[in-house]
Amino acid sequence: MSLSCRMGGLLSGAPPEQVKAMTRFGYYLGMAFQITDDILDYVADEEVLGKPVGSDIRQGIITLPALYALHQSGYRRELSAMISSPQRCREEAERIVQLVVESGGVEFAYDVALAYVRKAEARLALLPDVPARRTLGALASFIASRDH
């Protein structure tokens, strides 16, 4: 996302400070998007998500909500034992999801995602008020409002 936004700035002939703002915007927006995608793996409806809830965990992919739960909750021993085993990740994915949600991992990750959206929006404020900027702002708002 960062590179795409940077290229947009470069190809439009924007001055260096605006290219830098676009690059940072893309980075922050990309981070927010990925974190919200990680959150959805814990809480979204399977029909909306297009894959089973806990799909990342089943594959052994440990994302921010689980990392938070591993380090900040009373479930750390139980989670650590399950997450450290690929087999247990597959077999106990539902329990892992439950513990991550109960630990506040989803809320923590959502707060981090919103912080990235705010940083992205701050970079947009450095750009001229043109339709493309408004579209990028709407994209940031969409990411901030994804169901969690």
PDB file of C-alpha atoms in Angstrom:
ATOM      1  CA  MET A   1       0.000   0.000   0.000  1.00  0.00           C
ATOM      2  CA  SER A   2       2.853   2.331   0.835  1.00  0.00           C
ATOM      3  CA  LEU A   3       4.539   1.788  -2.504  1.00  0.00           C
ATOM      4  CA  SER A   4       1.281   2.233  -4.421  1.00  0.00           C
ATOM      5  CA  CYS A   5       0.594   5.539  -2.724  1.00  0.00           C
ATOM      6  CA  ARG A   6       4.190   6.672  -3.223  1.00  0.00           C
ATOM      7  CA  MET A   7       4.000   5.862  -6.923  1.00  0.00           C
ATOM      8  CA  GLY A   8       0.764   7.832  -7.196  1.00  0.00           C
ATOM      9  CA  GLY A   9       2.500  10.849  -5.715  1.00  0.00           C
ATOM     10  CA  LEU A  10       5.553  10.465  -7.916  1.00  0.00           C
ATOM     11  CA  LEU A  11       3.562   9.942 -11.114  1.00  0.00           C
ATOM     12  CA  SER A  12       1.397  12.966 -10.379  1.00  0.00           C
ATOM     13  CA  GLY A  13       4.491  15.158 -10.096  1.00  0.00           C
ATOM     14  CA  ALA A  14       3.778  16.045  -6.467  1.00  0.00           C
ATOM     15  CA  PRO A  15       6.491  17.843  -4.509  1.00  0.00           C
ATOM     16  CA  PRO A  16       8.734  15.675  -2.293  1.00  0.00           C
ATOM     17  CA  GLU A  17       6.920  16.530   0.963  1.00  0.00           C
ATOM     18  CA  GLN A  18       3.618  15.405  -0.557  1.00  0.00           C
ATOM     19  CA  VAL A  19       5.184  12.212  -1.932  1.00  0.00           C
ATOM     20  CA  LYS A  20       6.470  11.514   1.577  1.00  0.00           C
ATOM     21  CA  ALA A  21       3.006  12.186   3.023  1.00  0.00           C
ATOM     22  CA  MET A  22       1.465   9.805   0.483  1.00  0.00           C
ATOM     23  CA  THR A  23       4.054   7.137   1.268  1.00  0.00           C
ATOM     24  CA  ARG A  24       3.366   7.362   5.006  1.00  0.00           C
ATOM     25  CA  PHE A  25      -0.389   7.470   4.369  1.00  0.00           C
ATOM     26  CA  GLY A  26      -0.133   4.204   2.449  1.00  0.00           C
ATOM     27  CA  TYR A  27       1.967   2.580   5.150  1.00  0.00           C
ATOM     28  CA  TYR A  28      -0.413   3.571   7.941  1.00  0.00           C
ATOM     29  CA  LEU A  29      -3.497   2.638   5.950  1.00  0.00           C
ATOM     30  CA  GLY A  30      -1.991  -0.719   5.026  1.00  0.00           C
ATOM     31  CA  MET A  31      -1.219  -1.451   8.666  1.00  0.00           C
ATOM     32  CA  ALA A  32      -4.769  -0.510   9.697  1.00  0.00           C
ATOM     33  CA  PHE A  33      -6.225  -2.678   6.950  1.00  0.00           C
ATOM     34  CA  GLN A  34      -4.157  -5.708   7.923  1.00  0.00           C
ATOM     35  CA  ILE A  35      -4.961  -5.376  11.606  1.00  0.00           C
ATOM     36  CA  THR A  36      -8.694  -5.060  10.917  1.00  0.00           C
ATOM     37  CA  ASP A  37      -8.447  -8.098   8.653  1.00  0.00           C
ATOM     38  CA  ASP A  38      -6.763  -9.967  11.510  1.00  0.00           C
ATOM     39  CA  ILE A  39      -9.578  -8.889  13.857  1.00  0.00           C
ATOM     40  CA  LEU A  40     -12.217 -10.132  11.458  1.00  0.00           C
ATOM     41  CA  ASP A  41     -10.643 -13.582  11.611  1.00  0.00           C
ATOM     42  CA  TYR A  42     -11.774 -13.689  15.245  1.00  0.00           C
ATOM     43  CA  VAL A  43     -15.179 -12.053  15.119  1.00  0.00           C
ATOM     44  CA  ALA A  44     -16.691 -11.873  11.632  1.00  0.00           C
ATOM     45  CA  ASP A  45     -19.551 -13.971  10.390  1.00  0.00           C
ATOM     46  CA  GLU A  46     -18.186 -16.806   8.247  1.00  0.00           C
ATOM     47  CA  GLU A  47     -20.441 -15.791   5.343  1.00  0.00           C
ATOM     48  CA  VAL A  48     -19.127 -12.221   5.465  1.00  0.00           C
ATOM     49  CA  LEU A  49     -15.511 -13.274   5.957  1.00  0.00           C
ATOM     50  CA  GLY A  50     -15.583 -15.894   3.220  1.00  0.00           C
ATOM     51  CA  LYS A  51     -13.571 -18.319   5.322  1.00  0.00           C
ATOM     52  CA  PRO A  52     -14.059 -20.030   8.679  1.00  0.00           C
ATOM     53  CA  VAL A  53     -13.560 -17.906  11.785  1.00  0.00           C
ATOM     54  CA  GLY A  54     -10.160 -18.757  13.227  1.00  0.00           C
ATOM     55  CA  SER A  55      -8.732 -19.616   9.826  1.00  0.00           C
ATOM     56  CA  ASP A  56      -5.443 -17.849  10.588  1.00  0.00           C
ATOM     57  CA  ILE A  57      -5.052 -19.702  13.896  1.00  0.00           C
ATOM     58  CA  ARG A  58      -5.788 -23.020  12.196  1.00  0.00           C
ATOM     59  CA  GLN A  59      -2.887 -22.261   9.856  1.00  0.00           C
ATOM     60  CA  GLY A  60      -0.611 -21.330  12.761  1.00  0.00           C
ATOM     61  CA  ILE A  61      -0.674 -17.618  11.887  1.00  0.00           C
ATOM     62  CA  ILE A  62      -0.412 -15.629  15.100  1.00  0.00           C
ATOM     63  CA  THR A  63      -1.685 -12.074  14.667  1.00  0.00           C
ATOM     64  CA  LEU A  64      -1.912  -9.018  16.906  1.00  0.00           C
ATOM     65  CA  PRO A  65      -5.046 -10.031  18.846  1.00  0.00           C
ATOM     66  CA  ALA A  66      -3.445 -13.342  19.824  1.00  0.00           C
ATOM     67  CA  LEU A  67      -0.099 -11.707  20.600  1.00  0.00           C
ATOM     68  CA  TYR A  68      -1.867  -9.339  22.968  1.00  0.00           C
ATOM     69  CA  ALA A  69      -3.666 -12.233  24.654  1.00  0.00           C
ATOM     70  CA  LEU A  70      -0.409 -14.150  24.973  1.00  0.00           C
ATOM     71  CA  HIS A  71       1.324 -11.308  26.762  1.00  0.00           C
ATOM     72  CA  GLN A  72      -1.418  -9.479  28.614  1.00  0.00           C
ATOM     73  CA  SER A  73      -4.020 -11.936  29.796  1.00  0.00           C
ATOM     74  CA  GLY A  74      -4.483 -14.558  32.444  1.00  0.00           C
ATOM     75  CA  TYR A  75      -4.800 -17.055  29.612  1.00  0.00           C
ATOM     76  CA  ARG A  76      -1.172 -16.821  28.556  1.00  0.00           C
ATOM     77  CA  ARG A  77      -0.125 -20.292  29.733  1.00  0.00           C
ATOM     78  CA  GLU A  78      -3.084 -22.035  28.136  1.00  0.00           C
ATOM     79  CA  LEU A  79      -2.783 -20.013  24.939  1.00  0.00           C
ATOM     80  CA  SER A  80       0.958 -20.495  24.734  1.00  0.00           C
ATOM     81  CA  ALA A  81       0.588 -24.255  25.007  1.00  0.00           C
ATOM     82  CA  MET A  82      -2.040 -24.349  22.273  1.00  0.00           C
ATOM     83  CA  ILE A  83      -0.438 -21.850  19.908  1.00  0.00           C
ATOM     84  CA  SER A  84       3.011 -23.430  20.108  1.00  0.00           C
ATOM     85  CA  SER A  85       1.657 -26.613  18.518  1.00  0.00           C
ATOM     86  CA  PRO A  86       0.454 -26.562  14.882  1.00  0.00           C
ATOM     87  CA  GLN A  87      -1.695 -29.608  15.623  1.00  0.00           C
ATOM     88  CA  ARG A  88      -3.341 -27.952  18.615  1.00  0.00           C
ATOM     89  CA  CYS A  89      -3.898 -24.780  16.581  1.00  0.00           C
ATOM     90  CA  ARG A  90      -5.926 -26.833  14.128  1.00  0.00           C
ATOM     91  CA  GLU A  91      -7.733 -28.900  16.737  1.00  0.00           C
ATOM     92  CA  GLU A  92      -8.410 -26.196  19.306  1.00  0.00           C
ATOM     93  CA  ALA A  93      -8.914 -23.153  17.101  1.00  0.00           C
ATOM     94  CA  GLU A  94     -12.346 -22.424  18.545  1.00  0.00           C
ATOM     95  CA  ARG A  95     -10.982 -22.358  22.092  1.00  0.00           C
ATOM     96  CA  ILE A  96      -8.077 -20.147  21.032  1.00  0.00           C
ATOM     97  CA  VAL A  97     -10.481 -17.728  19.378  1.00  0.00           C
ATOM     98  CA  GLN A  98     -12.631 -17.679  22.512  1.00  0.00           C
ATOM     99  CA  LEU A  99      -9.648 -16.932  24.768  1.00  0.00           C
ATOM    100  CA  VAL A 100      -8.309 -14.199  22.492  1.00  0.00           C
ATOM    101  CA  VAL A 101     -11.700 -12.505  22.398  1.00  0.00           C
ATOM    102  CA  GLU A 102     -12.202 -12.836  26.164  1.00  0.00           C
ATOM    103  CA  SER A 103      -8.718 -11.477  26.836  1.00  0.00           C
ATOM    104  CA  GLY A 104      -9.461  -8.161  25.141  1.00  0.00           C
ATOM    105  CA  GLY A 105      -7.136  -8.926  22.241  1.00  0.00           C
ATOM    106  CA  VAL A 106      -9.712  -7.848  19.677  1.00  0.00           C
ATOM    107  CA  GLU A 107     -10.360  -4.522  21.402  1.00  0.00           C
ATOM    108  CA  PHE A 108      -6.651  -3.876  21.766  1.00  0.00           C
ATOM    109  CA  ALA A 109      -6.026  -4.620  18.090  1.00  0.00           C
ATOM    110  CA  TYR A 110      -8.940  -2.400  17.077  1.00  0.00           C
ATOM    111  CA  ASP A 111      -7.470   0.487  19.092  1.00  0.00           C
ATOM    112  CA  VAL A 112      -4.131  -0.020  17.329  1.00  0.00           C
ATOM    113  CA  ALA A 113      -5.856  -0.088  13.941  1.00  0.00           C
ATOM    114  CA  LEU A 114      -7.679   3.160  14.743  1.00  0.00           C
ATOM    115  CA  ALA A 115      -4.406   4.767  15.765  1.00  0.00           C
ATOM    116  CA  TYR A 116      -2.976   3.862  12.354  1.00  0.00           C
ATOM    117  CA  VAL A 117      -6.068   5.262  10.623  1.00  0.00           C
ATOM    118  CA  ARG A 118      -5.649   8.541  12.528  1.00  0.00           C
ATOM    119  CA  LYS A 119      -1.996   8.701  11.491  1.00  0.00           C
ATOM    120  CA  ALA A 120      -3.010   8.066   7.875  1.00  0.00           C
ATOM    121  CA  GLU A 121      -5.641  10.807   8.050  1.00  0.00           C
ATOM    122  CA  ALA A 122      -3.066  13.223   9.463  1.00  0.00           C
ATOM    123  CA  ARG A 123      -0.858  12.605   6.415  1.00  0.00           C
ATOM    124  CA  LEU A 124      -3.798  13.298   4.106  1.00  0.00           C
ATOM    125  CA  ALA A 125      -4.203  16.697   5.747  1.00  0.00           C
ATOM    126  CA  LEU A 126      -0.811  17.614   4.221  1.00  0.00           C
ATOM    127  CA  LEU A 127      -2.159  17.140   0.693  1.00  0.00           C
ATOM    128  CA  PRO A 128      -4.229  19.499  -1.464  1.00  0.00           C
ATOM    129  CA  ASP A 129      -8.007  19.192  -1.110  1.00  0.00           C
ATOM    130  CA  VAL A 130      -8.748  17.398  -4.381  1.00  0.00           C
ATOM    131  CA  PRO A 131     -11.174  14.546  -5.174  1.00  0.00           C
ATOM    132  CA  ALA A 132      -8.427  11.894  -4.876  1.00  0.00           C
ATOM    133  CA  ARG A 133      -7.636  13.025  -1.345  1.00  0.00           C
ATOM    134  CA  ARG A 134     -11.307  12.838  -0.390  1.00  0.00           C
ATOM    135  CA  THR A 135     -11.492   9.328  -1.854  1.00  0.00           C
ATOM    136  CA  LEU A 136      -8.453   8.243   0.155  1.00  0.00           C
ATOM    137  CA  GLY A 137     -10.044   9.770   3.253  1.00  0.00           C
ATOM    138  CA  ALA A 138     -13.212   7.763   2.606  1.00  0.00           C
ATOM    139  CA  LEU A 139     -11.098   4.625   2.306  1.00  0.00           C
ATOM    140  CA  ALA A 140      -9.507   5.355   5.678  1.00  0.00           C
ATOM    141  CA  SER A 141     -12.966   5.877   7.194  1.00  0.00           C
ATOM    142  CA  PHE A 142     -14.143   2.579   5.733  1.00  0.00           C
ATOM    143  CA  ILE A 143     -11.229   0.707   7.273  1.00  0.00           C
ATOM    144  CA  ALA A 144     -11.898   2.345  10.643  1.00  0.00           C
ATOM    145  CA  SER A 145     -15.528   1.246  10.519  1.00  0.00           C
ATOM    146  CA  ARG A 146     -15.048  -2.398   9.482  1.00  0.00           C
ATOM    147  CA  ASP A 147     -17.042  -4.633  11.805  1.00  0.00           C
ATOM    148  CA  HIS A 148     -15.078  -5.923  14.733  1.00  0.00           C
TER     149      HIS A 148
END
